[in-house]
PDB file of C-alpha atoms in Angstrom:
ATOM      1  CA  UNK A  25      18.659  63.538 130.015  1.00 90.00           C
ATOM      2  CA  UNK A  26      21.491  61.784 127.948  1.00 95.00           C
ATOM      3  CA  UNK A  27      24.798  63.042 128.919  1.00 95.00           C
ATOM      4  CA  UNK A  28      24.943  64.313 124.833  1.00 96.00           C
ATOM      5  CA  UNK A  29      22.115  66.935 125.843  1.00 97.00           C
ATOM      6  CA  UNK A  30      23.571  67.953 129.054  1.00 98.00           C
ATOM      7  CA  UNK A  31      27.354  68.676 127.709  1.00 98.00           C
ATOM      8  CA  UNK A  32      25.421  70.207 124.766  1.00 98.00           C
ATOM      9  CA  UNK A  33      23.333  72.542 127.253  1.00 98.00           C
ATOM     10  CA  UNK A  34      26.789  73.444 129.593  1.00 98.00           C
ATOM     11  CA  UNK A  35      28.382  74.478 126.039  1.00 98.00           C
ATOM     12  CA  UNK A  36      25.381  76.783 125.257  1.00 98.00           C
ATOM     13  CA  UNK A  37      25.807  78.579 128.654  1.00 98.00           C
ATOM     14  CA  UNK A  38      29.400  78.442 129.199  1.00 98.00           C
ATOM     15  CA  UNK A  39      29.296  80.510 125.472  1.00 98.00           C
ATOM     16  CA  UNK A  40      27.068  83.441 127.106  1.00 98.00           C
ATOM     17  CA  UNK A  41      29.844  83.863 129.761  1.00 98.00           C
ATOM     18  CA  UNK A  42      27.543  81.695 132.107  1.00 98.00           C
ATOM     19  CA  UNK A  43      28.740  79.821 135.096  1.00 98.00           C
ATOM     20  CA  UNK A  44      27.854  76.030 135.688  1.00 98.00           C
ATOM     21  CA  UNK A  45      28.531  73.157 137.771  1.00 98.00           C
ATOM     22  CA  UNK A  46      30.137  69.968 136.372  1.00 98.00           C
ATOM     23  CA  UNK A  47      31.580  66.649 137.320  1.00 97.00           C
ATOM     24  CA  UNK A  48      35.591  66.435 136.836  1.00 96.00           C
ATOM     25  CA  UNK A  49      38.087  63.779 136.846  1.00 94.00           C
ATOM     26  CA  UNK A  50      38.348  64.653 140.043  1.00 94.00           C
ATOM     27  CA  UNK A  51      36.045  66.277 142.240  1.00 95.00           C
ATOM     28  CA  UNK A  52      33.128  68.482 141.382  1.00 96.00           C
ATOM     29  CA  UNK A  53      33.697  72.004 139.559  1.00 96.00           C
ATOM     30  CA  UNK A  54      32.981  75.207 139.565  1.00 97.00           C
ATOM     31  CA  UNK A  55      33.584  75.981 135.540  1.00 98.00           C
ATOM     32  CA  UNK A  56      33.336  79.401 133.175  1.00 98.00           C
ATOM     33  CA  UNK A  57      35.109  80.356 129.914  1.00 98.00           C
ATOM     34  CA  UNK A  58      38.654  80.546 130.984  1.00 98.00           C
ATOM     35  CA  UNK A  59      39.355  83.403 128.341  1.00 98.00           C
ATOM     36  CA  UNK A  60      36.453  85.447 129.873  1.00 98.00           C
ATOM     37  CA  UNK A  61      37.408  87.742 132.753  1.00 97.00           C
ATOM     38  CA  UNK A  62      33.623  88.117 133.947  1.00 98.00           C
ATOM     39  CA  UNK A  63      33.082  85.089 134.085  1.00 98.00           C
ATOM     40  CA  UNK A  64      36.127  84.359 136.059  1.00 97.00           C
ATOM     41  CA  UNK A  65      35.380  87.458 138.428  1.00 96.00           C
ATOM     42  CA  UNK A  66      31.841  85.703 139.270  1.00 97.00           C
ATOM     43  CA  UNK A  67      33.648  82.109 139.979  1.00 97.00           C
ATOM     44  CA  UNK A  68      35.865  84.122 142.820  1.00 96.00           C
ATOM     45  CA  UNK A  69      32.747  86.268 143.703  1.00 96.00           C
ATOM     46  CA  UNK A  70      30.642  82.496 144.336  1.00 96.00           C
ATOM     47  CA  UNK A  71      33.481  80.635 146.052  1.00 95.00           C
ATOM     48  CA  UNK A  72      34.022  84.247 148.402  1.00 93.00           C
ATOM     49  CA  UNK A  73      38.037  83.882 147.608  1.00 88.00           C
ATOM     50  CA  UNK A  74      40.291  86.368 147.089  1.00 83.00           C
ATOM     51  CA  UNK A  75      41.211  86.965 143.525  1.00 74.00           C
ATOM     52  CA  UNK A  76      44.930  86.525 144.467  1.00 69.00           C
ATOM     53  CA  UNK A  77      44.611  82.972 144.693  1.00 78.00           C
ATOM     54  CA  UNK A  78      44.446  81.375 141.286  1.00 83.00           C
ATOM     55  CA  UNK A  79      42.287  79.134 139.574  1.00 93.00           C
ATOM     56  CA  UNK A  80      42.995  75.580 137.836  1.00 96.00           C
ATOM     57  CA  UNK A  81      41.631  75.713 134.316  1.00 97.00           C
ATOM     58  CA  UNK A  82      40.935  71.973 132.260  1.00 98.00           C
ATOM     59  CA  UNK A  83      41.830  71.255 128.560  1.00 98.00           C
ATOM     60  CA  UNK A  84      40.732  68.128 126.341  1.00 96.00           C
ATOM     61  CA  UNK A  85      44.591  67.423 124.703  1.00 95.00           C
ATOM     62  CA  UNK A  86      47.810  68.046 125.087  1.00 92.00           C
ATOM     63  CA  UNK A  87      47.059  70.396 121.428  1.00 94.00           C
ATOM     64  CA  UNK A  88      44.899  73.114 123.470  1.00 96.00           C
ATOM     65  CA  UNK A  89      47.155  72.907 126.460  1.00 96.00           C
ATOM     66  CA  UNK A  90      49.595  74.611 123.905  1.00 95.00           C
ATOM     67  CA  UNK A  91      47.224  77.309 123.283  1.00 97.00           C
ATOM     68  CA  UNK A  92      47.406  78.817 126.833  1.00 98.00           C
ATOM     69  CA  UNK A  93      51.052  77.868 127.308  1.00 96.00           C
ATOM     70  CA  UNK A  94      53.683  79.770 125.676  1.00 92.00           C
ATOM     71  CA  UNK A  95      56.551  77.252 126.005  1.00 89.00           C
ATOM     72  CA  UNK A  96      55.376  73.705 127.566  1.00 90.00           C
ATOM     73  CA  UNK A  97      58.754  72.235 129.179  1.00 88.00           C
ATOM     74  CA  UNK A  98      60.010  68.988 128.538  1.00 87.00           C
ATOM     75  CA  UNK A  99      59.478  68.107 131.783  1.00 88.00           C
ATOM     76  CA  UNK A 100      55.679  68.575 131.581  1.00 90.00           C
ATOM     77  CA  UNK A 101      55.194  65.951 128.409  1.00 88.00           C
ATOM     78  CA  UNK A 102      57.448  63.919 130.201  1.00 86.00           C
ATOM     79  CA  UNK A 103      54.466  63.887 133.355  1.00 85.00           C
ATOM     80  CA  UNK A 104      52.100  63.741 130.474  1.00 84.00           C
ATOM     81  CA  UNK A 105      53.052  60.838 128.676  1.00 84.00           C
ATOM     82  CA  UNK A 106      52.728  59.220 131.908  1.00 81.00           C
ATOM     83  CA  UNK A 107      49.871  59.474 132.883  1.00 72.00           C
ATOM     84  CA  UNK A 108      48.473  58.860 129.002  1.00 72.00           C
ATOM     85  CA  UNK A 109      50.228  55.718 129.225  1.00 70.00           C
ATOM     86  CA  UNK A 110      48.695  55.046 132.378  1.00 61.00           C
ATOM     87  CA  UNK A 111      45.361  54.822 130.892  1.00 59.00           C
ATOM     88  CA  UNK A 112      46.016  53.587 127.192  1.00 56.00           C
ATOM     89  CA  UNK A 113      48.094  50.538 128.539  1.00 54.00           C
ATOM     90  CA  UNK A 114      44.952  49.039 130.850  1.00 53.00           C
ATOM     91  CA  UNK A 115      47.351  49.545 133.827  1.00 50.00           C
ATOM     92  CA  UNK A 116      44.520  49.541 136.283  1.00 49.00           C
ATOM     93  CA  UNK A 117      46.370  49.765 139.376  1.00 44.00           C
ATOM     94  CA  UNK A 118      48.800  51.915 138.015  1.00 45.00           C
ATOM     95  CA  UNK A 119      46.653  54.063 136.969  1.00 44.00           C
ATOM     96  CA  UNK A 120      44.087  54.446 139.996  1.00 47.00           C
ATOM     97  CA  UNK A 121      47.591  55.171 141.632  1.00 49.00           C
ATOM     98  CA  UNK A 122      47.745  57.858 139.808  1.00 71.00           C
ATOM     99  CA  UNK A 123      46.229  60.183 140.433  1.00 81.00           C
ATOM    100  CA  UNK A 124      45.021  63.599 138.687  1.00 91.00           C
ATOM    101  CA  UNK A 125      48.072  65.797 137.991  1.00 92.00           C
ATOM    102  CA  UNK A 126      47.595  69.611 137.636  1.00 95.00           C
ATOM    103  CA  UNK A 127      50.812  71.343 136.258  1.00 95.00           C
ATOM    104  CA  UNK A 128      51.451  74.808 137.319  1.00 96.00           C
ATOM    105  CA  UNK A 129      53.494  76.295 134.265  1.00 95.00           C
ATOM    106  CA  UNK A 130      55.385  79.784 133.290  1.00 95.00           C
ATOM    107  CA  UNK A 131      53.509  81.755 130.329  1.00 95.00           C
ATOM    108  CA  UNK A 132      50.126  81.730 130.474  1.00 96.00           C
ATOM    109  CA  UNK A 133      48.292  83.492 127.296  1.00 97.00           C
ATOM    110  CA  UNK A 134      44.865  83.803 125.840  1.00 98.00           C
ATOM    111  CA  UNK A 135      43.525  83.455 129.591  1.00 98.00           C
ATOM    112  CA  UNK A 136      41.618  85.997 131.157  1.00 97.00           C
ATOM    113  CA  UNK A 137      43.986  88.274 133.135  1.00 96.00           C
ATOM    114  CA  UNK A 138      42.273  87.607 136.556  1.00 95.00           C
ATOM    115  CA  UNK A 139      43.232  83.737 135.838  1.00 95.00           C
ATOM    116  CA  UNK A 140      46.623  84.391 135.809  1.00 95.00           C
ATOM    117  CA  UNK A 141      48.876  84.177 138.753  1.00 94.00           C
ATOM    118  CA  UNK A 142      51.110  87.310 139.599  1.00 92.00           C
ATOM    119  CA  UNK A 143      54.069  85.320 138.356  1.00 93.00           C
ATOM    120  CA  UNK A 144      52.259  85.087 134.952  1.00 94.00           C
ATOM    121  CA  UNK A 145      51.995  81.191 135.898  1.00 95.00           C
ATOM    122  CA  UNK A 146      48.645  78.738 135.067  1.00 97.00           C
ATOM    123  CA  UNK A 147      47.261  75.672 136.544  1.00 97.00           C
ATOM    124  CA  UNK A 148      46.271  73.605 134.338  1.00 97.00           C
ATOM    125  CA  UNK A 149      45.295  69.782 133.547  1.00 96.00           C
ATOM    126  CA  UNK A 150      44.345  67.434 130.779  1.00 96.00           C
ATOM    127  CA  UNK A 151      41.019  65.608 131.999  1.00 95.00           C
ATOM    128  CA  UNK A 152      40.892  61.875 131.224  1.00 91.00           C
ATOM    129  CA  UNK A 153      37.480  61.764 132.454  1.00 94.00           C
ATOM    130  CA  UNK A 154      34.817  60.791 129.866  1.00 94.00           C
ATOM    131  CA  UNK A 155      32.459  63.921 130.823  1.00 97.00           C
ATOM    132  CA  UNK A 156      34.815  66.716 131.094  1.00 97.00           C
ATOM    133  CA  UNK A 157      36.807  65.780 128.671  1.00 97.00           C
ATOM    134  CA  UNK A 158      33.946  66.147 126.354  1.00 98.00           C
ATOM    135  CA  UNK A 159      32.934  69.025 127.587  1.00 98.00           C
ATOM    136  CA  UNK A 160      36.252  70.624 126.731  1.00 98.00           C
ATOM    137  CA  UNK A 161      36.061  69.191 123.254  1.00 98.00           C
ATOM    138  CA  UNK A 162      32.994  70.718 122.427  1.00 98.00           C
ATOM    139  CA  UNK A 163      33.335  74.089 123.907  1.00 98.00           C
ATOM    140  CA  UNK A 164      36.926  73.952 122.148  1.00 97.00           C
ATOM    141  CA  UNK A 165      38.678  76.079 125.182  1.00 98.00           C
ATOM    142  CA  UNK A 166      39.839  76.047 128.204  1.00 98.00           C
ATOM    143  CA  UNK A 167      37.276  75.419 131.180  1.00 98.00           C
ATOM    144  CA  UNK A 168      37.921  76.741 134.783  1.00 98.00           C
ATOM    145  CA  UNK A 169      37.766  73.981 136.978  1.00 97.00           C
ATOM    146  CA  UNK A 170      38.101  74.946 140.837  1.00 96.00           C
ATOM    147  CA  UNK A 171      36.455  73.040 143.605  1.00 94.00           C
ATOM    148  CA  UNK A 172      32.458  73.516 144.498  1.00 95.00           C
ATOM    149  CA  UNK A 173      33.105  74.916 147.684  1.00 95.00           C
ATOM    150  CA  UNK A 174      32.287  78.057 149.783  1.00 94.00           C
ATOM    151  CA  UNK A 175      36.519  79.020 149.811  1.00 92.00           C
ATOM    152  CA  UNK A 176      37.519  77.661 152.842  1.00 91.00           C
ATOM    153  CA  UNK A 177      34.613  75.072 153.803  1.00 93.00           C
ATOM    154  CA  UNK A 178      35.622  71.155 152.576  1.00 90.00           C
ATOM    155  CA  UNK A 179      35.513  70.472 148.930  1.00 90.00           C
ATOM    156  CA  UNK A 180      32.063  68.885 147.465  1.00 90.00           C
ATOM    157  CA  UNK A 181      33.512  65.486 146.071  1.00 92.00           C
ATOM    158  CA  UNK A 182      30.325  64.610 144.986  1.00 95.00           C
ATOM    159  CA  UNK A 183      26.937  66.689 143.852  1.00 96.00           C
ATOM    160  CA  UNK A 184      25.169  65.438 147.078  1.00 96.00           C
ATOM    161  CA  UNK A 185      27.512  67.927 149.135  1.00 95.00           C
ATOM    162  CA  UNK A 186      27.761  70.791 147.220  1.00 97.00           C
ATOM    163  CA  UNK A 187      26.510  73.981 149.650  1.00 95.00           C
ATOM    164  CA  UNK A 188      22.815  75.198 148.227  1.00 96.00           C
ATOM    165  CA  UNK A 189      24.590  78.792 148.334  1.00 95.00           C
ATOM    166  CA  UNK A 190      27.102  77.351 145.667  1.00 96.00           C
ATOM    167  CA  UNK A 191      23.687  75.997 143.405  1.00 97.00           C
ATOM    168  CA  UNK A 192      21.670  79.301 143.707  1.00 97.00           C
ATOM    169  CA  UNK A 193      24.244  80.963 142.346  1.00 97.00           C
ATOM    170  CA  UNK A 194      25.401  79.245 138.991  1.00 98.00           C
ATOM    171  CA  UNK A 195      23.649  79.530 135.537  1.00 98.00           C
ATOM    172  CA  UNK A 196      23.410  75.865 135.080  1.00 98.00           C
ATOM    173  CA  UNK A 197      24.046  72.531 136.646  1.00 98.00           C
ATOM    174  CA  UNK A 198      25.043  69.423 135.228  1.00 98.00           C
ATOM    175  CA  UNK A 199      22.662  66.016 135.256  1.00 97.00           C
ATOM    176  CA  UNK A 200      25.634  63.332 134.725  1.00 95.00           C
ATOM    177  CA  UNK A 201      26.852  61.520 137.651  1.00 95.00           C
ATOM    178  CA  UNK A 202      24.636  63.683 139.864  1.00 94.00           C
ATOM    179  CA  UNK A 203      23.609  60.061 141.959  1.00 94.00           C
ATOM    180  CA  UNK A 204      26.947  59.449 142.376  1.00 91.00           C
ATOM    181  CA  UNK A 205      28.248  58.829 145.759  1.00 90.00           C
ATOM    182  CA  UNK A 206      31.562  57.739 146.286  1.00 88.00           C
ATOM    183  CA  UNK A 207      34.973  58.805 147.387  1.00 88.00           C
ATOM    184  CA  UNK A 208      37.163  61.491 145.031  1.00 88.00           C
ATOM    185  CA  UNK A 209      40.178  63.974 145.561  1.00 87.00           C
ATOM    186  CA  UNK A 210      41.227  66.864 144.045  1.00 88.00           C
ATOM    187  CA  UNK A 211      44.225  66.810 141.750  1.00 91.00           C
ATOM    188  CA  UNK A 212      47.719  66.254 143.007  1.00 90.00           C
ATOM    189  CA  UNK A 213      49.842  69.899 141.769  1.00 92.00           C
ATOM    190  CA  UNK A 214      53.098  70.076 140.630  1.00 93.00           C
ATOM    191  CA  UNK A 215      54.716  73.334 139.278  1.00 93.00           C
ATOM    192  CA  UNK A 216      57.182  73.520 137.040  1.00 91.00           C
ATOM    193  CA  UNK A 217      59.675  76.113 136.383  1.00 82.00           C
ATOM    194  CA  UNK A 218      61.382  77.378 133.118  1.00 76.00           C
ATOM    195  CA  UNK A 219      64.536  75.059 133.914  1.00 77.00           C
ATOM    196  CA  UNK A 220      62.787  72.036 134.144  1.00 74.00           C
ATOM    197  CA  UNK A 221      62.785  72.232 137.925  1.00 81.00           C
ATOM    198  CA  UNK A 222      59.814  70.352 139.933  1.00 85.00           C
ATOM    199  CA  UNK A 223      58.422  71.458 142.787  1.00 86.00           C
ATOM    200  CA  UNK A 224      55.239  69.464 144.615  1.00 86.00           C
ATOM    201  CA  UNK A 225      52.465  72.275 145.991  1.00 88.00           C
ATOM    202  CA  UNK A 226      49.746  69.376 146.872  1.00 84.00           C
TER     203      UNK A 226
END
């Protein structure tokens, strides 16, 4: 299956409120429509985690992360831009240093409700990876993106080690980088408050 067909397929299902299971910049993903609170309730309901405990959502461009943000700081283009120029310079090294940032900001909207942290806070990233990045482009929201893991058990960093339970369970799973096998971490976190202050959660 080209990789065309598969993001096209993930689209199709992720529209019906489906549930699949995708490769990230980081590791691999649990993902649903982040703007549709069933779907989100049967992402908690697979990973067995309390609903308290929020979910990281992924966006194609620094345009849709404005969608779901009320007021971006300047703190957070400031993180942006560097990692961008990361990547569009060729700075390998600097780059692999770098490694996936997921911002935690103040006023979240046009989320589903039971996405939303108590403090009415998101976590959210731009994906650089080819895949997901796509993905996000074509499905033209937001895409929850929270690790493929019983809640509690070690994360899946590649499809080889995601639990069975987890793959019963979803609507559809993705081909691409399925024979994959090599080392990945989840993102590093950083929230952000109103002030511009910066606080490091992982």
């Amino acid at each position: 299956m080209t990789q065309e067909q598969d993001i096209k397929n993930a689209v199709e299902v992720l529209r019906r409120g489906g549930i699949i299971l995708y490769p990230t910049d980081t590791i691999w993903g649990i993902g649903c429509d982040a703007t549709n609170e069933d779907a989100v309730r049967r992402v908690y309901e697979i990973k067995q985690r309390d609903d308290s405990k929020s979910l990281i959502c992924l966006v194609d461009s620094d345009a849709r992360l404005q969608r779901y943000v009320r007021n971006v700081p300047d703190v957070a283009w400031q993180l942006i831009d560097c990692l961008m120029e990361s990547k569009a310079e060729g700075q390998k090294s600097k780059a692999e240093a770098i490694r996936p940032t997921t911002l935690i900001l103040d006023g979240a909207v046009n989320l589903a409700p039971n996405l939303i942290a108590a403090d009415g806070s998101v976590g959210i990233r731009i994906t650089q990876e080819s895949f997901s990045r796509e993905l996000c482009y074509r499905f033209q929201k937001a895409i929850v993106s929270t690790s493929a893991n019983i809640s509690g058990e070690p994360a899946a960093q590649n499809y080889r080690d995601i639990d069975p339970r987890i793959i019963e369970q979803v609507d559809y799973v993705c081909w691409s980088r399925r024979q994959e096998h090599k080392p990945h971490q989840p993102s590093a976190i950083i929230k952000l408050g109103p002030g511009g202050e910066v606080k490091v959660i992982r």
